[in-house]
Coordinates of C-alpha atoms in Angstrom, one line a residue:
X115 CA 0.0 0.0 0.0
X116 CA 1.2 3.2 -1.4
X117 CA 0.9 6.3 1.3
X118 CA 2.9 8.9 0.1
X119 CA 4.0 8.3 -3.8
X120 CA 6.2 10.8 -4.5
X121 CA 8.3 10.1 -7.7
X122 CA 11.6 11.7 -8.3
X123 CA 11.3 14.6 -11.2
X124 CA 14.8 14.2 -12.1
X125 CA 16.4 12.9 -14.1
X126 CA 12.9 12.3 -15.5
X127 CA 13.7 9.6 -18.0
X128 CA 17.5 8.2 -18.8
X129 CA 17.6 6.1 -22.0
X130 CA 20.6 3.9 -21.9
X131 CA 20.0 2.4 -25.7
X132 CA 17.3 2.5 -28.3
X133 CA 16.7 1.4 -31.7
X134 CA 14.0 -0.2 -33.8
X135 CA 13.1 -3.3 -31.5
X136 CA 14.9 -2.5 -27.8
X137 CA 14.8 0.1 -25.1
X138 CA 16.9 0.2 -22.6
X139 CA 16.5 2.6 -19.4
X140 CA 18.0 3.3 -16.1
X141 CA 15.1 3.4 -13.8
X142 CA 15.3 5.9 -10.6
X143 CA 14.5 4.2 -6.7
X144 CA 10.8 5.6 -5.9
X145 CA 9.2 5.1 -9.6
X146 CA 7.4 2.4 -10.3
X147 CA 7.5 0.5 -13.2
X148 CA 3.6 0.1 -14.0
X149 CA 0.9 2.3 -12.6
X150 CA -0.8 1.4 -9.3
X151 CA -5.2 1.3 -9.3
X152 CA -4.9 4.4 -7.5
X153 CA -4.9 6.9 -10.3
X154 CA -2.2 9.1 -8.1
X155 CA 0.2 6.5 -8.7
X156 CA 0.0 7.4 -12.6
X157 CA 3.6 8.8 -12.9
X158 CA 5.5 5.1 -13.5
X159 CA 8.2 4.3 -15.7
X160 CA 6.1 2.9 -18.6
X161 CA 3.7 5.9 -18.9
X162 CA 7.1 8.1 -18.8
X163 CA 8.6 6.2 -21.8
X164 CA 5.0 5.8 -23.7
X165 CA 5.3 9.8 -23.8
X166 CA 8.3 9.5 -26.2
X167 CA 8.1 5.8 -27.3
X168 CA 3.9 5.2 -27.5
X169 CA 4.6 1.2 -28.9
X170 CA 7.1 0.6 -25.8
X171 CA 6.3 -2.7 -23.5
X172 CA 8.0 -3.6 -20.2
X173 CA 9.0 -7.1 -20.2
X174 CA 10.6 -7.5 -16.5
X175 CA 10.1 -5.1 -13.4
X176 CA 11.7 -4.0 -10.8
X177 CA 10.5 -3.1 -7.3
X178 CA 9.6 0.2 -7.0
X179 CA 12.2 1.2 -4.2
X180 CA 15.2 -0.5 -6.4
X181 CA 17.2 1.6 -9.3
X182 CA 18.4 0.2 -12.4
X183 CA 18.4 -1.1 -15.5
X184 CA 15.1 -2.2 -17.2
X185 CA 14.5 -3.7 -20.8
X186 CA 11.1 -2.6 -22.6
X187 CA 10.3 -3.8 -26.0
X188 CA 9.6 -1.2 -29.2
X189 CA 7.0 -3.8 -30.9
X190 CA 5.2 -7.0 -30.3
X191 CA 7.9 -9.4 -32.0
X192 CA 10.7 -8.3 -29.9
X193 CA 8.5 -8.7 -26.9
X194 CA 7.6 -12.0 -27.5
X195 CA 10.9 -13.1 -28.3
X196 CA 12.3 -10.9 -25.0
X197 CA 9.6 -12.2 -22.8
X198 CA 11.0 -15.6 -23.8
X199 CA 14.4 -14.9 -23.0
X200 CA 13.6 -14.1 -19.4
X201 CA 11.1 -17.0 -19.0
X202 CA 13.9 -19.5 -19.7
X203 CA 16.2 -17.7 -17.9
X204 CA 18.5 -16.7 -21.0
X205 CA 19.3 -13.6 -19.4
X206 CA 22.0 -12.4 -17.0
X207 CA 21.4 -10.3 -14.2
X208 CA 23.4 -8.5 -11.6
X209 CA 22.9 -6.4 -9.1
X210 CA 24.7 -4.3 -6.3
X211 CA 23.7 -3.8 -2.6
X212 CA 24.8 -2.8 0.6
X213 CA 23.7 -4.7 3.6
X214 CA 23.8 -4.2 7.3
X215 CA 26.7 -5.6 9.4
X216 CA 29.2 -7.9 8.3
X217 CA 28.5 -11.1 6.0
X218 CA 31.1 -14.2 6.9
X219 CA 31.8 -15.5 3.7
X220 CA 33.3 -13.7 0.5
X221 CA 31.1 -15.4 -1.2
X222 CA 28.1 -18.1 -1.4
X223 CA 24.4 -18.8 -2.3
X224 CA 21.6 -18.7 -0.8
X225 CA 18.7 -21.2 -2.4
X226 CA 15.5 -20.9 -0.1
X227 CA 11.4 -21.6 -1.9
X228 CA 9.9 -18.7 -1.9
X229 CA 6.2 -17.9 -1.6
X230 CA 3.9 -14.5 -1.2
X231 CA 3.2 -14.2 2.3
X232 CA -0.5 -13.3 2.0
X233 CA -1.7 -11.5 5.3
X234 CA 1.4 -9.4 4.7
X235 CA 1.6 -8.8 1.3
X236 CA 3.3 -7.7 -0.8
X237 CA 5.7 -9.3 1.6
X238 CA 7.4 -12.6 0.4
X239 CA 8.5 -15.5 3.0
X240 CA 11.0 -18.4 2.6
X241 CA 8.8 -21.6 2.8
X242 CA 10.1 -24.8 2.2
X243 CA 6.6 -26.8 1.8
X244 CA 5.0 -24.6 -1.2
X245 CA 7.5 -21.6 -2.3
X246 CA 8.9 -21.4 -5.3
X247 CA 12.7 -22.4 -5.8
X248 CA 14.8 -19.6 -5.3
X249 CA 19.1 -19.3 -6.1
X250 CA 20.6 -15.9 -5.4
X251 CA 24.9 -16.2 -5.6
X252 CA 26.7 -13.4 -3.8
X253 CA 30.3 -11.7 -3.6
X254 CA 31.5 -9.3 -1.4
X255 CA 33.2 -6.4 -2.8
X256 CA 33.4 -3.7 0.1
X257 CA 33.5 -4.6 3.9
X258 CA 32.4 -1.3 5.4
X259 CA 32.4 -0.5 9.4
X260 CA 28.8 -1.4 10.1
X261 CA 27.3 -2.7 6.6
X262 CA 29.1 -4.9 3.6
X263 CA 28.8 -4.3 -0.2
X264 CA 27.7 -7.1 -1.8
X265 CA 27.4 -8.2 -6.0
X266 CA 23.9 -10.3 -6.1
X267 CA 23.6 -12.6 -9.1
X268 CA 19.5 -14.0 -9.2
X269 CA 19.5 -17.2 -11.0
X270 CA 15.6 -16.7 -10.8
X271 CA 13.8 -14.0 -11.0
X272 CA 11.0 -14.1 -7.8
X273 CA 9.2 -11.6 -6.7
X274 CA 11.0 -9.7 -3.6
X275 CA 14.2 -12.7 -4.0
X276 CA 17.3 -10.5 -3.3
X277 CA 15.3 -9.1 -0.5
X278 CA 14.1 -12.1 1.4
X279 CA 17.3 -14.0 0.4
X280 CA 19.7 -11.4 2.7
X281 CA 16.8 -11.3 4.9
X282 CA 17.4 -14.8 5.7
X283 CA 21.2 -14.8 6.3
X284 CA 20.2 -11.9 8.9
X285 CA 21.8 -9.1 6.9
X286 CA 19.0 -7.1 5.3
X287 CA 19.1 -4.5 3.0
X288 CA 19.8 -1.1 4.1
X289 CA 16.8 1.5 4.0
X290 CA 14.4 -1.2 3.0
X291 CA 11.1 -0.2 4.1
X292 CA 9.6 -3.8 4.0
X293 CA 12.3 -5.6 5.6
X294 CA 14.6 -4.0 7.5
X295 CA 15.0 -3.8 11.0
X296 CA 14.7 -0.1 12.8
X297 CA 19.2 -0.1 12.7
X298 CA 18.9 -1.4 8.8
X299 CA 16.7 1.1 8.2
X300 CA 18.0 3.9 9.5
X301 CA 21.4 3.7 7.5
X302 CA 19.9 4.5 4.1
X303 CA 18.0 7.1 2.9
X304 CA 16.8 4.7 0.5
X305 CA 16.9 1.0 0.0
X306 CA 20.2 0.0 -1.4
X307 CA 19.6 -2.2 -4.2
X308 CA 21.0 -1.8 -7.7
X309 CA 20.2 -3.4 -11.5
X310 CA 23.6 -2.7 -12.0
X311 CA 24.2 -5.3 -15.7
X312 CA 21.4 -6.7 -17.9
X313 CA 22.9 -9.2 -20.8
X314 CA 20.7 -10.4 -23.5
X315 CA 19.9 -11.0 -26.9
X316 CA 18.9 -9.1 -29.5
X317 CA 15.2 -9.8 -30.9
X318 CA 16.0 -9.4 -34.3
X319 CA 19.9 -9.6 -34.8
X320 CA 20.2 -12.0 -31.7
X321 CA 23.4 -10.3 -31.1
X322 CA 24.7 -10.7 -27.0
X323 CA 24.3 -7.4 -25.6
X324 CA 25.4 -6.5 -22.0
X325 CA 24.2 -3.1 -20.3
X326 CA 25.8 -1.9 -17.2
X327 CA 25.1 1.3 -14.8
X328 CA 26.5 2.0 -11.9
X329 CA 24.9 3.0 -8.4
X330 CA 24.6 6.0 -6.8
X331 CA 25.4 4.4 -3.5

């Protein structure tokens, strides 16, 4: 539930590449990436690019509180054949985050079912009996005082994953409003999650094409 929906104005749109049959876009924390019901929660990323780019289809999301990149399609063949890609899991994804306190390893997995936790929702819960399987590798890259940044590769793609995953190993991610505790919360002004590299291919050329942007965190 949306209270207080107040999108950043700029940078109002950043295209990272665009041709005939692909969009590619850096998405802003706080946006969302398809409209809410409520009619204030108009202002989204697709109704943004639909300004400039009226044929333009998301084919993935990302949480509203999370930056990064996002693929739209410019017509209904490449979405079908994008759609596909992600479906199968043809693409690669990774992301960048800093969590709160210190994680052991230097690197690892983390492969809990996940399932929407309904009273609570959009909250998602590890649950071994009817979730969904979930694999998220990570890599430290920073160890900070008091938090640790981390390189989060999903091998799937469920709703909330990254989230929940470091949830589970007790070290959430900073300034996230849905699962940090009050300390994890406090450290960020917003949550610190990143799209930081989409790879894919091309819907018409089926050329391997890698996208990277870097966070402002």
């Amino acid at each position: 539930m949306l209270v207080n929906y107040n999108p950043p104005m700029s940078p109002y749109l950043t295209i990272l590449f665009q041709d005939d049959d692909l969009l590619i876009v850096n998405k802003p924390s706080e946006l969302l990436t398809v409209p809410g019901k409520d009619p204030k929660h108009a202002d989204c990323l697709i109704s943004r690019v639909n300004r400039v780019f009226p044929t333009a289809k998301i084919v993935h999301r990302l949480d509203m509180a999370t930056s990064g990149i996002l693929c739209l399609a410019m017509n209904k063949a490449a979405h079908r054949h994008l759609s596909m890609q992600f479906q199968e899991r043809e693409t690669a994804k990774r992301y960048i985050a800093r969590v709160f306190g210190q994680l052991e390893a230097n690197t690892g997995s983390v492969d809990l079912p996940l399932i929407c936790d309904w009273p609570n929702r959009p909250k998602q819960m590890v649950d071994h009996e009817n979730g969904k399987p979930s694999l998220t590798h990570f890599k430290i890259l920073e160890r900070e005082a008091d938090a640790t940044r981390v390189e989060l590769t999903p091998i799937t793609g469920r709703s909330h994953q990254l989230r929940v995953h470091m949830l589970s190993l007790g070290h959430p991610i900073l300034g996230d409003r849905l699962y940090a505790h009050k300390d994890a919360l406090a450290a960020a002004p917003r949550l610190q999650l990143h799209a930081q590299m989409l790879q894919l291919k091309h819907p018409v050329t089926e050329q391997v094409l890698t996208f990277e942007t870097e966070p402002e965190f």
